[in-house]
GROMACS .gro file of C-alpha atoms in nm:
model
  485
    1UNK     CA    1  12.443   0.370   2.617
    2UNK     CA    2  12.453   0.675   2.817
    3UNK     CA    3  12.385   1.078   2.706
    4UNK     CA    4  12.768   1.128   2.787
    5UNK     CA    5  12.887   0.859   2.546
    6UNK     CA    6  12.612   0.935   2.275
    7UNK     CA    7  12.758   1.306   2.280
    8UNK     CA    8  13.118   1.197   2.286
    9UNK     CA    9  13.049   0.986   1.977
   10UNK     CA   10  12.803   1.227   1.810
   11UNK     CA   11  13.141   1.493   1.812
   12UNK     CA   12  13.387   1.234   1.709
   13UNK     CA   13  13.178   1.138   1.395
   14UNK     CA   14  13.076   1.504   1.337
   15UNK     CA   15  13.449   1.578   1.372
   16UNK     CA   16  13.500   1.319   1.143
   17UNK     CA   17  13.263   1.452   0.842
   18UNK     CA   18  13.363   1.834   0.922
   19UNK     CA   19  13.702   1.792   0.878
   20UNK     CA   20  13.727   1.576   0.529
   21UNK     CA   21  13.434   1.810   0.404
   22UNK     CA   22  13.619   2.068   0.471
   23UNK     CA   23  13.947   1.934   0.304
   24UNK     CA   24  13.747   1.874  -0.012
   25UNK     CA   25  13.591   2.221  -0.012
   26UNK     CA   26  13.940   2.405   0.026
   27UNK     CA   27  14.042   2.168  -0.248
   28UNK     CA   28  13.818   2.262  -0.450
   29UNK     CA   29  13.826   2.615  -0.425
   30UNK     CA   30  14.215   2.630  -0.436
   31UNK     CA   31  14.133   2.414  -0.802
   32UNK     CA   32  13.850   2.626  -0.904
   33UNK     CA   33  14.034   3.011  -0.829
   34UNK     CA   34  14.257   2.853  -1.109
   35UNK     CA   35  13.970   2.798  -1.376
   36UNK     CA   36  13.753   3.078  -1.268
   37UNK     CA   37  13.798   3.445  -1.264
   38UNK     CA   38  13.713   3.690  -0.945
   39UNK     CA   39  13.409   3.851  -1.125
   40UNK     CA   40  13.269   3.477  -1.167
   41UNK     CA   41  13.356   3.414  -0.773
   42UNK     CA   42  13.165   3.756  -0.755
   43UNK     CA   43  12.864   3.586  -0.911
   44UNK     CA   44  12.857   3.298  -0.689
   45UNK     CA   45  12.872   3.533  -0.394
   46UNK     CA   46  12.532   3.737  -0.484
   47UNK     CA   47  12.385   3.352  -0.511
   48UNK     CA   48  12.526   3.258  -0.187
   49UNK     CA   49  12.331   3.608  -0.054
   50UNK     CA   50  12.051   3.537  -0.230
   51UNK     CA   51  11.974   3.167  -0.176
   52UNK     CA   52  12.139   3.178   0.169
   53UNK     CA   53  11.871   3.414   0.253
   54UNK     CA   54  11.615   3.258   0.107
   55UNK     CA   55  11.675   2.926   0.300
   56UNK     CA   56  11.594   3.072   0.595
   57UNK     CA   57  11.218   3.063   0.556
   58UNK     CA   58  11.203   2.741   0.345
   59UNK     CA   59  11.143   2.479   0.678
   60UNK     CA   60  10.933   2.734   0.840
   61UNK     CA   61  11.159   2.748   1.138
   62UNK     CA   62  11.063   2.399   1.272
   63UNK     CA   63  11.326   2.204   1.251
   64UNK     CA   64  11.471   2.294   1.578
   65UNK     CA   65  11.133   2.303   1.765
   66UNK     CA   66  11.098   1.899   1.673
   67UNK     CA   67  11.434   1.907   1.844
   68UNK     CA   68  11.307   2.137   2.167
   69UNK     CA   69  11.016   1.929   2.191
   70UNK     CA   70  11.114   1.586   2.329
   71UNK     CA   71  10.767   1.446   2.259
   72UNK     CA   72  10.615   1.443   1.864
   73UNK     CA   73  10.347   1.199   1.763
   74UNK     CA   74  10.368   1.035   1.416
   75UNK     CA   75  10.095   1.282   1.294
   76UNK     CA   76  10.251   1.590   1.455
   77UNK     CA   77  10.575   1.499   1.217
   78UNK     CA   78  10.372   1.368   0.914
   79UNK     CA   79  10.211   1.733   0.893
   80UNK     CA   80  10.503   1.908   0.981
   81UNK     CA   81  10.686   1.733   0.681
   82UNK     CA   82  10.454   1.791   0.438
   83UNK     CA   83  10.444   2.146   0.526
   84UNK     CA   84  10.822   2.160   0.499
   85UNK     CA   85  10.771   2.030   0.105
   86UNK     CA   86  10.531   2.260   0.062
   87UNK     CA   87  10.762   2.550   0.226
   88UNK     CA   88  11.013   2.430  -0.020
   89UNK     CA   89  10.816   2.489  -0.325
   90UNK     CA   90  10.686   2.807  -0.263
   91UNK     CA   91  11.022   2.946  -0.166
   92UNK     CA   92  11.136   2.863  -0.515
   93UNK     CA   93  10.862   3.018  -0.667
   94UNK     CA   94  10.895   3.342  -0.444
   95UNK     CA   95  11.257   3.343  -0.539
   96UNK     CA   96  11.190   3.300  -0.967
   97UNK     CA   97  10.938   3.578  -0.891
   98UNK     CA   98  11.252   3.840  -0.703
   99UNK     CA   99  11.478   3.782  -0.982
  100UNK     CA  100  11.398   4.153  -1.150
  101UNK     CA  101  11.442   4.254  -0.783
  102UNK     CA  102  11.777   4.110  -0.730
  103UNK     CA  103  11.932   4.160  -1.069
  104UNK     CA  104  11.828   4.563  -0.967
  105UNK     CA  105  11.977   4.547  -0.616
  106UNK     CA  106  12.316   4.368  -0.762
  107UNK     CA  107  12.294   4.590  -1.130
  108UNK     CA  108  12.392   4.245  -1.281
  109UNK     CA  109  12.178   4.103  -1.585
  110UNK     CA  110  12.378   3.790  -1.576
  111UNK     CA  111  12.197   3.659  -1.287
  112UNK     CA  112  11.867   3.591  -1.402
  113UNK     CA  113  11.931   3.214  -1.564
  114UNK     CA  114  12.159   3.156  -1.243
  115UNK     CA  115  11.936   3.238  -0.993
  116UNK     CA  116  11.679   2.966  -1.170
  117UNK     CA  117  11.972   2.741  -1.175
  118UNK     CA  118  12.005   2.717  -0.756
  119UNK     CA  119  11.647   2.811  -0.674
  120UNK     CA  120  11.614   2.440  -0.773
  121UNK     CA  121  11.802   2.336  -0.443
  122UNK     CA  122  11.462   2.438  -0.292
  123UNK     CA  123  11.246   2.195  -0.448
  124UNK     CA  124  11.495   1.874  -0.346
  125UNK     CA  125  11.635   1.979   0.038
  126UNK     CA  126  11.295   1.961   0.167
  127UNK     CA  127  11.226   1.586   0.142
  128UNK     CA  128  11.475   1.525   0.314
  129UNK     CA  129  11.504   1.796   0.600
  130UNK     CA  130  11.296   1.616   0.862
  131UNK     CA  131  11.471   1.296   0.860
  132UNK     CA  132  11.824   1.518   0.900
  133UNK     CA  133  11.682   1.660   1.175
  134UNK     CA  134  11.548   1.315   1.358
  135UNK     CA  135  11.895   1.191   1.292
  136UNK     CA  136  12.059   1.477   1.533
  137UNK     CA  137  11.786   1.445   1.801
  138UNK     CA  138  11.848   1.128   1.855
  139UNK     CA  139  12.226   1.170   1.786
  140UNK     CA  140  12.280   0.952   1.536
  141UNK     CA  141  12.597   1.133   1.411
  142UNK     CA  142  12.734   0.872   1.186
  143UNK     CA  143  12.426   0.858   0.961
  144UNK     CA  144  12.454   1.231   0.954
  145UNK     CA  145  12.863   1.215   0.854
  146UNK     CA  146  12.834   0.967   0.605
  147UNK     CA  147  12.512   1.150   0.388
  148UNK     CA  148  12.736   1.486   0.459
  149UNK     CA  149  13.037   1.364   0.306
  150UNK     CA  150  12.887   1.200   0.075
  151UNK     CA  151  12.712   1.480  -0.098
  152UNK     CA  152  13.005   1.688  -0.044
  153UNK     CA  153  13.226   1.466  -0.235
  154UNK     CA  154  13.042   1.433  -0.548
  155UNK     CA  155  12.980   1.809  -0.538
  156UNK     CA  156  13.339   1.878  -0.560
  157UNK     CA  157  13.411   1.620  -0.870
  158UNK     CA  158  13.089   1.704  -1.044
  159UNK     CA  159  13.227   2.127  -1.030
  160UNK     CA  160  13.631   2.035  -1.092
  161UNK     CA  161  13.492   1.840  -1.442
  162UNK     CA  162  13.252   2.103  -1.522
  163UNK     CA  163  13.540   2.374  -1.433
  164UNK     CA  164  13.777   2.171  -1.646
  165UNK     CA  165  13.508   2.188  -1.941
  166UNK     CA  166  13.515   2.572  -1.904
  167UNK     CA  167  13.182   2.597  -1.750
  168UNK     CA  168  13.246   2.881  -1.578
  169UNK     CA  169  13.032   2.976  -1.264
  170UNK     CA  170  12.816   2.722  -1.383
  171UNK     CA  171  13.058   2.480  -1.228
  172UNK     CA  172  13.013   2.603  -0.917
  173UNK     CA  173  12.603   2.617  -0.942
  174UNK     CA  174  12.614   2.263  -1.076
  175UNK     CA  175  12.820   2.111  -0.782
  176UNK     CA  176  12.633   2.287  -0.522
  177UNK     CA  177  12.291   2.092  -0.696
  178UNK     CA  178  12.480   1.780  -0.697
  179UNK     CA  179  12.545   1.814  -0.320
  180UNK     CA  180  12.188   1.912  -0.228
  181UNK     CA  181  12.014   1.637  -0.435
  182UNK     CA  182  12.270   1.381  -0.304
  183UNK     CA  183  12.176   1.446   0.055
  184UNK     CA  184  11.837   1.489   0.013
  185UNK     CA  185  11.804   1.123  -0.186
  186UNK     CA  186  12.063   0.947   0.104
  187UNK     CA  187  11.827   1.096   0.387
  188UNK     CA  188  11.488   1.035   0.204
  189UNK     CA  189  11.637   0.667   0.170
  190UNK     CA  190  11.684   0.682   0.588
  191UNK     CA  191  11.366   0.845   0.669
  192UNK     CA  192  11.141   0.689   0.472
  193UNK     CA  193  11.271   0.349   0.591
  194UNK     CA  194  11.240   0.448   0.944
  195UNK     CA  195  11.007   0.759   0.983
  196UNK     CA  196  10.784   0.726   0.696
  197UNK     CA  197  10.540   1.019   0.714
  198UNK     CA  198  10.166   0.926   0.616
  199UNK     CA  199   9.953   1.135   0.386
  200UNK     CA  200   9.813   1.330   0.678
  201UNK     CA  201   9.784   1.692   0.732
  202UNK     CA  202   9.604   1.895   1.006
  203UNK     CA  203   9.669   2.245   1.146
  204UNK     CA  204   9.618   2.132   1.479
  205UNK     CA  205   9.891   1.966   1.495
  206UNK     CA  206  10.134   2.245   1.431
  207UNK     CA  207  10.038   2.448   1.750
  208UNK     CA  208  10.368   2.502   1.934
  209UNK     CA  209  10.548   2.401   1.634
  210UNK     CA  210  10.473   2.753   1.449
  211UNK     CA  211  10.492   2.968   1.767
  212UNK     CA  212  10.868   2.823   1.791
  213UNK     CA  213  10.934   2.823   1.399
  214UNK     CA  214  10.798   3.168   1.393
  215UNK     CA  215  11.064   3.325   1.585
  216UNK     CA  216  11.338   3.096   1.479
  217UNK     CA  217  11.257   3.185   1.118
  218UNK     CA  218  11.241   3.549   1.196
  219UNK     CA  219  11.603   3.522   1.360
  220UNK     CA  220  11.750   3.321   1.060
  221UNK     CA  221  11.656   3.524   0.833
  222UNK     CA  222  11.804   3.826   0.986
  223UNK     CA  223  12.105   3.618   1.138
  224UNK     CA  224  12.203   3.517   0.754
  225UNK     CA  225  12.140   3.908   0.667
  226UNK     CA  226  12.348   3.979   0.914
  227UNK     CA  227  12.593   3.762   0.784
  228UNK     CA  228  12.584   3.830   0.390
  229UNK     CA  229  12.488   4.236   0.434
  230UNK     CA  230  12.853   4.265   0.389
  231UNK     CA  231  12.859   4.103   0.047
  232UNK     CA  232  12.558   4.195  -0.066
  233UNK     CA  233  12.718   4.575  -0.027
  234UNK     CA  234  13.005   4.505  -0.174
  235UNK     CA  235  12.881   4.349  -0.472
  236UNK     CA  236  12.627   4.643  -0.499
  237UNK     CA  237  12.869   4.951  -0.470
  238UNK     CA  238  13.172   4.766  -0.598
  239UNK     CA  239  13.088   4.529  -0.852
  240UNK     CA  240  13.168   4.171  -0.941
  241UNK     CA  241  13.549   4.202  -0.926
  242UNK     CA  242  13.552   4.323  -0.542
  243UNK     CA  243  13.293   4.123  -0.423
  244UNK     CA  244  13.469   3.798  -0.578
  245UNK     CA  245  13.782   3.910  -0.342
  246UNK     CA  246  13.569   3.994  -0.040
  247UNK     CA  247  13.352   3.615  -0.116
  248UNK     CA  248  13.719   3.427  -0.145
  249UNK     CA  249  13.840   3.564   0.184
  250UNK     CA  250  13.495   3.550   0.377
  251UNK     CA  251  13.480   3.155   0.274
  252UNK     CA  252  13.821   3.107   0.422
  253UNK     CA  253  13.760   3.284   0.733
  254UNK     CA  254  13.428   3.155   0.764
  255UNK     CA  255  13.535   2.733   0.757
  256UNK     CA  256  13.598   2.726   1.184
  257UNK     CA  257  13.265   2.868   1.246
  258UNK     CA  258  13.041   2.673   0.974
  259UNK     CA  259  13.286   2.356   0.987
  260UNK     CA  260  13.463   2.302   1.314
  261UNK     CA  261  13.239   2.480   1.586
  262UNK     CA  262  12.896   2.200   1.471
  263UNK     CA  263  13.159   1.924   1.548
  264UNK     CA  264  13.047   2.064   1.928
  265UNK     CA  265  12.766   2.262   1.862
  266UNK     CA  266  12.528   2.028   1.676
  267UNK     CA  267  12.591   1.766   1.945
  268UNK     CA  268  12.550   1.999   2.218
  269UNK     CA  269  12.204   2.144   2.089
  270UNK     CA  270  12.003   1.790   2.142
  271UNK     CA  271  12.235   1.713   2.485
  272UNK     CA  272  12.151   2.099   2.606
  273UNK     CA  273  11.734   2.021   2.542
  274UNK     CA  274  11.757   1.710   2.750
  275UNK     CA  275  11.917   1.871   3.035
  276UNK     CA  276  11.704   2.236   2.991
  277UNK     CA  277  11.587   2.257   3.339
  278UNK     CA  278  11.900   2.222   3.485
  279UNK     CA  279  12.085   2.541   3.480
  280UNK     CA  280  12.411   2.468   3.665
  281UNK     CA  281  12.473   2.105   3.411
  282UNK     CA  282  12.404   2.387   3.129
  283UNK     CA  283  12.612   2.671   3.246
  284UNK     CA  284  12.884   2.376   3.287
  285UNK     CA  285  12.868   2.213   2.978
  286UNK     CA  286  12.837   2.578   2.796
  287UNK     CA  287  13.175   2.652   2.958
  288UNK     CA  288  13.312   2.348   2.824
  289UNK     CA  289  13.203   2.424   2.434
  290UNK     CA  290  13.328   2.778   2.480
  291UNK     CA  291  13.710   2.686   2.624
  292UNK     CA  292  13.732   2.373   2.356
  293UNK     CA  293  13.602   2.578   2.054
  294UNK     CA  294  13.853   2.824   2.149
  295UNK     CA  295  14.137   2.620   2.166
  296UNK     CA  296  14.050   2.500   1.835
  297UNK     CA  297  13.948   2.833   1.685
  298UNK     CA  298  14.159   3.099   1.800
  299UNK     CA  299  14.501   2.970   1.662
  300UNK     CA  300  14.377   2.844   1.311
  301UNK     CA  301  14.289   3.219   1.317
  302UNK     CA  302  14.517   3.416   1.424
  303UNK     CA  303  14.780   3.140   1.237
  304UNK     CA  304  14.568   3.240   0.900
  305UNK     CA  305  14.583   3.605   0.950
  306UNK     CA  306  14.973   3.554   0.981
  307UNK     CA  307  15.054   3.343   0.683
  308UNK     CA  308  14.808   3.521   0.467
  309UNK     CA  309  15.064   3.691   0.265
  310UNK     CA  310  15.207   3.358   0.156
  311UNK     CA  311  14.926   3.148   0.188
  312UNK     CA  312  14.722   3.325  -0.080
  313UNK     CA  313  14.919   3.354  -0.396
  314UNK     CA  314  15.029   2.956  -0.319
  315UNK     CA  315  14.711   2.850  -0.280
  316UNK     CA  316  14.505   3.022  -0.496
  317UNK     CA  317  14.753   3.217  -0.738
  318UNK     CA  318  14.889   3.600  -0.734
  319UNK     CA  319  14.592   3.721  -0.916
  320UNK     CA  320  14.401   3.718  -0.548
  321UNK     CA  321  14.692   3.887  -0.349
  322UNK     CA  322  14.431   4.123  -0.314
  323UNK     CA  323  14.240   3.935  -0.044
  324UNK     CA  324  14.525   3.902   0.180
  325UNK     CA  325  14.413   4.234   0.405
  326UNK     CA  326  14.085   4.106   0.394
  327UNK     CA  327  14.150   3.772   0.524
  328UNK     CA  328  14.342   3.945   0.813
  329UNK     CA  329  14.079   4.144   0.910
  330UNK     CA  330  13.741   3.908   0.874
  331UNK     CA  331  14.005   3.653   1.029
  332UNK     CA  332  13.956   3.845   1.360
  333UNK     CA  333  13.574   3.869   1.285
  334UNK     CA  334  13.551   3.523   1.235
  335UNK     CA  335  13.707   3.470   1.587
  336UNK     CA  336  13.417   3.696   1.760
  337UNK     CA  337  13.177   3.470   1.562
  338UNK     CA  338  13.292   3.175   1.726
  339UNK     CA  339  13.316   3.312   2.075
  340UNK     CA  340  12.931   3.408   2.014
  341UNK     CA  341  12.794   3.074   1.736
  342UNK     CA  342  12.711   2.830   2.029
  343UNK     CA  343  12.486   3.097   2.184
  344UNK     CA  344  12.206   2.947   1.965
  345UNK     CA  345  12.236   2.554   2.147
  346UNK     CA  346  12.162   2.686   2.479
  347UNK     CA  347  11.909   2.960   2.355
  348UNK     CA  348  11.700   2.687   2.126
  349UNK     CA  349  11.765   2.455   2.451
  350UNK     CA  350  11.586   2.647   2.625
  351UNK     CA  351  11.268   2.730   2.423
  352UNK     CA  352  11.361   3.062   2.400
  353UNK     CA  353  11.325   3.155   2.018
  354UNK     CA  354  11.175   3.479   2.082
  355UNK     CA  355  11.487   3.630   2.267
  356UNK     CA  356  11.737   3.533   1.986
  357UNK     CA  357  11.506   3.656   1.725
  358UNK     CA  358  11.493   4.024   1.957
  359UNK     CA  359  11.868   3.980   1.953
  360UNK     CA  360  11.906   3.938   1.575
  361UNK     CA  361  11.710   4.216   1.523
  362UNK     CA  362  11.901   4.461   1.740
  363UNK     CA  363  12.184   4.339   1.553
  364UNK     CA  364  12.015   4.431   1.249
  365UNK     CA  365  11.960   4.745   1.291
  366UNK     CA  366  12.293   4.800   1.435
  367UNK     CA  367  12.467   4.653   1.109
  368UNK     CA  368  12.333   4.855   0.816
  369UNK     CA  369  12.398   5.192   0.905
  370UNK     CA  370  12.771   5.096   0.994
  371UNK     CA  371  12.828   4.876   0.751
  372UNK     CA  372  12.670   5.080   0.466
  373UNK     CA  373  12.852   5.389   0.593
  374UNK     CA  374  13.207   5.177   0.586
  375UNK     CA  375  13.140   5.049   0.263
  376UNK     CA  376  13.027   5.401   0.081
  377UNK     CA  377  13.287   5.645   0.256
  378UNK     CA  378  13.595   5.383   0.338
  379UNK     CA  379  13.548   5.076   0.066
  380UNK     CA  380  13.605   4.745   0.122
  381UNK     CA  381  13.897   4.790   0.395
  382UNK     CA  382  13.714   5.017   0.599
  383UNK     CA  383  13.407   4.867   0.587
  384UNK     CA  384  13.596   4.530   0.697
  385UNK     CA  385  13.701   4.700   0.993
  386UNK     CA  386  13.390   4.874   1.089
  387UNK     CA  387  13.247   4.515   1.085
  388UNK     CA  388  13.477   4.409   1.322
  389UNK     CA  389  13.452   4.658   1.554
  390UNK     CA  390  13.103   4.597   1.619
  391UNK     CA  391  13.177   4.243   1.645
  392UNK     CA  392  13.336   4.318   1.930
  393UNK     CA  393  13.041   4.505   2.106
  394UNK     CA  394  12.797   4.203   2.014
  395UNK     CA  395  13.063   3.987   2.263
  396UNK     CA  396  12.972   4.187   2.535
  397UNK     CA  397  12.592   4.258   2.476
  398UNK     CA  398  12.499   3.912   2.372
  399UNK     CA  399  12.627   3.814   2.749
  400UNK     CA  400  12.422   4.040   2.911
  401UNK     CA  401  12.123   4.020   2.694
  402UNK     CA  402  12.100   3.660   2.621
  403UNK     CA  403  12.312   3.426   2.839
  404UNK     CA  404  12.267   3.572   3.184
  405UNK     CA  405  11.904   3.601   3.131
  406UNK     CA  406  11.868   3.231   3.005
  407UNK     CA  407  12.105   3.038   3.216
  408UNK     CA  408  12.161   3.238   3.472
  409UNK     CA  409  12.496   3.491   3.586
  410UNK     CA  410  12.848   3.319   3.512
  411UNK     CA  411  13.035   3.584   3.343
  412UNK     CA  412  13.373   3.474   3.462
  413UNK     CA  413  13.367   3.155   3.359
  414UNK     CA  414  13.219   3.289   3.022
  415UNK     CA  415  13.513   3.550   2.923
  416UNK     CA  416  13.761   3.336   3.113
  417UNK     CA  417  13.690   3.035   2.931
  418UNK     CA  418  13.859   3.159   2.587
  419UNK     CA  419  14.090   3.373   2.740
  420UNK     CA  420  14.357   3.128   2.756
  421UNK     CA  421  14.313   3.026   2.426
  422UNK     CA  422  14.355   3.383   2.311
  423UNK     CA  423  14.681   3.459   2.467
  424UNK     CA  424  14.853   3.147   2.361
  425UNK     CA  425  14.727   3.197   2.003
  426UNK     CA  426  14.806   3.578   2.005
  427UNK     CA  427  15.235   3.436   2.064
  428UNK     CA  428  15.188   3.187   1.850
  429UNK     CA  429  15.062   3.431   1.596
  430UNK     CA  430  15.364   3.707   1.690
  431UNK     CA  431  15.612   3.415   1.600
  432UNK     CA  432  15.446   3.301   1.314
  433UNK     CA  433  15.472   3.659   1.152
  434UNK     CA  434  15.796   3.721   1.280
  435UNK     CA  435  15.942   3.399   1.075
  436UNK     CA  436  15.724   3.486   0.719
  437UNK     CA  437  15.894   3.830   0.746
  438UNK     CA  438  16.184   3.700   0.810
  439UNK     CA  439  16.197   3.417   0.544
  440UNK     CA  440  16.038   3.655   0.279
  441UNK     CA  441  16.320   3.942   0.375
  442UNK     CA  442  16.608   3.682   0.329
  443UNK     CA  443  16.483   3.583  -0.038
  444UNK     CA  444  16.281   3.341   0.044
  445UNK     CA  445  15.958   3.240  -0.167
  446UNK     CA  446  15.611   3.229  -0.093
  447UNK     CA  447  15.623   2.878  -0.040
  448UNK     CA  448  15.905   2.869   0.137
  449UNK     CA  449  15.766   3.125   0.423
  450UNK     CA  450  15.454   2.964   0.395
  451UNK     CA  451  15.586   2.636   0.525
  452UNK     CA  452  15.795   2.777   0.786
  453UNK     CA  453  15.526   3.021   0.916
  454UNK     CA  454  15.311   2.667   0.943
  455UNK     CA  455  15.601   2.454   1.120
  456UNK     CA  456  15.682   2.733   1.389
  457UNK     CA  457  15.294   2.781   1.419
  458UNK     CA  458  15.201   2.431   1.514
  459UNK     CA  459  15.530   2.390   1.717
  460UNK     CA  460  15.467   2.674   1.933
  461UNK     CA  461  15.151   2.660   1.985
  462UNK     CA  462  15.138   2.274   2.041
  463UNK     CA  463  15.453   2.360   2.328
  464UNK     CA  464  15.222   2.575   2.475
  465UNK     CA  465  14.911   2.392   2.494
  466UNK     CA  466  15.120   2.068   2.675
  467UNK     CA  467  15.216   2.309   2.919
  468UNK     CA  468  14.933   2.489   3.003
  469UNK     CA  469  14.632   2.300   2.897
  470UNK     CA  470  14.675   1.943   2.956
  471UNK     CA  471  14.347   1.851   3.089
  472UNK     CA  472  14.171   1.990   2.788
  473UNK     CA  473  14.364   1.824   2.569
  474UNK     CA  474  14.320   1.534   2.740
  475UNK     CA  475  13.977   1.580   2.667
  476UNK     CA  476  13.956   1.634   2.294
  477UNK     CA  477  14.170   1.337   2.296
  478UNK     CA  478  13.946   1.142   2.418
  479UNK     CA  479  13.648   1.283   2.259
  480UNK     CA  480  13.864   1.216   1.907
  481UNK     CA  481  13.892   0.844   2.036
  482UNK     CA  482  13.496   0.810   2.062
  483UNK     CA  483  13.577   0.738   2.456
  484UNK     CA  484  13.357   0.838   2.756
  485UNK     CA  485  13.550   1.179   2.915
   0.00000   0.00000   0.00000
């Protein structure tokens, strides 16, 4: 099977998986929002900050190194596997030992027991993590789709059942653990059959992997810190309730980055790695990647901002309306991040994890004081606006400092790839906002204005796409059908 066909089939299976997972998790949040308070969502937001940051260290940064290096011996993979397992147990121990510090940062003593529970994921995840990487490297996304969808589905079921039985924040925690354990068990069942690691460990096998992994681990931890530092500030300065509203808004808006983008970026990374020495093919592939992602993401996020006043009370209840303004601001933060998100695929394909680390360090040094001042003096809304402004600056600087040095100058193609989708999404967004306001002003309820806004948004954007983006739509349709484009 050709590389192009493998990539198309990979995108098809990843898209199917991400679509199902997004629907399941949205349903989970919609149900749990009826049973859990903003304070309980805020507690989970605090846990996500802690656990997500620790996950940056859990695999020693070596998973992407395995994909970048096209040839790896069984002995090397065995040594890397056991290193990964050891790192998982070490991370668990460090998180547990850090509980007093975590409580001091958030001023929340209830975190003591909760952190113990969620830290168990570091013990189970490493056993299947390398097998997940190898499946991605070989573009076997059907197996990955089945594994991930099954894990999320079981996790959603467990969390909803627990919520019905008044488990509170533990409903979210038990759902996460069920998901992790299920995926690890399925990956182990596949991996030990095909890439069974030997009882072998040698330091020499780690050469080249650890240097790449060190930069990757540093970049990943800093990048996660950048993405969650806003929640840390809200939780520390404003408390669990404010963090609950912010976390709900953040988790809704971030879905395109974590669900839609990987449909193409997870496939693009191993594909880029195979053609890493061909600059022209990298530029062409990257430009097409940005164009497709923007056509999908931009209208979703702009439309979400437009319908937020109706969407929030219908989906989550009237007691969540304080999240509306936050969703509208963070939607544009998400739009900017969608533009920058694929950069990692190009950097890692060329083996430039070092450059990614330096860039993320620069982001961190700029973000920390800006967000701190925004949260302290202007509250959660002011901090969100500051975050949006800084992210816009990063779009320009990321091209100058990352993309141009790694895959050559292509500024016109890079920025031009997303401009049409931005214009089309803006037109549709204005129409949706006008319809929502009209229906609401005419006495229609939130549900009526939501339905009217969605219909107008979908129809208007589809008409614009059919008139202006026929070729791109045809390519995405062929990918969805699993055919070569």
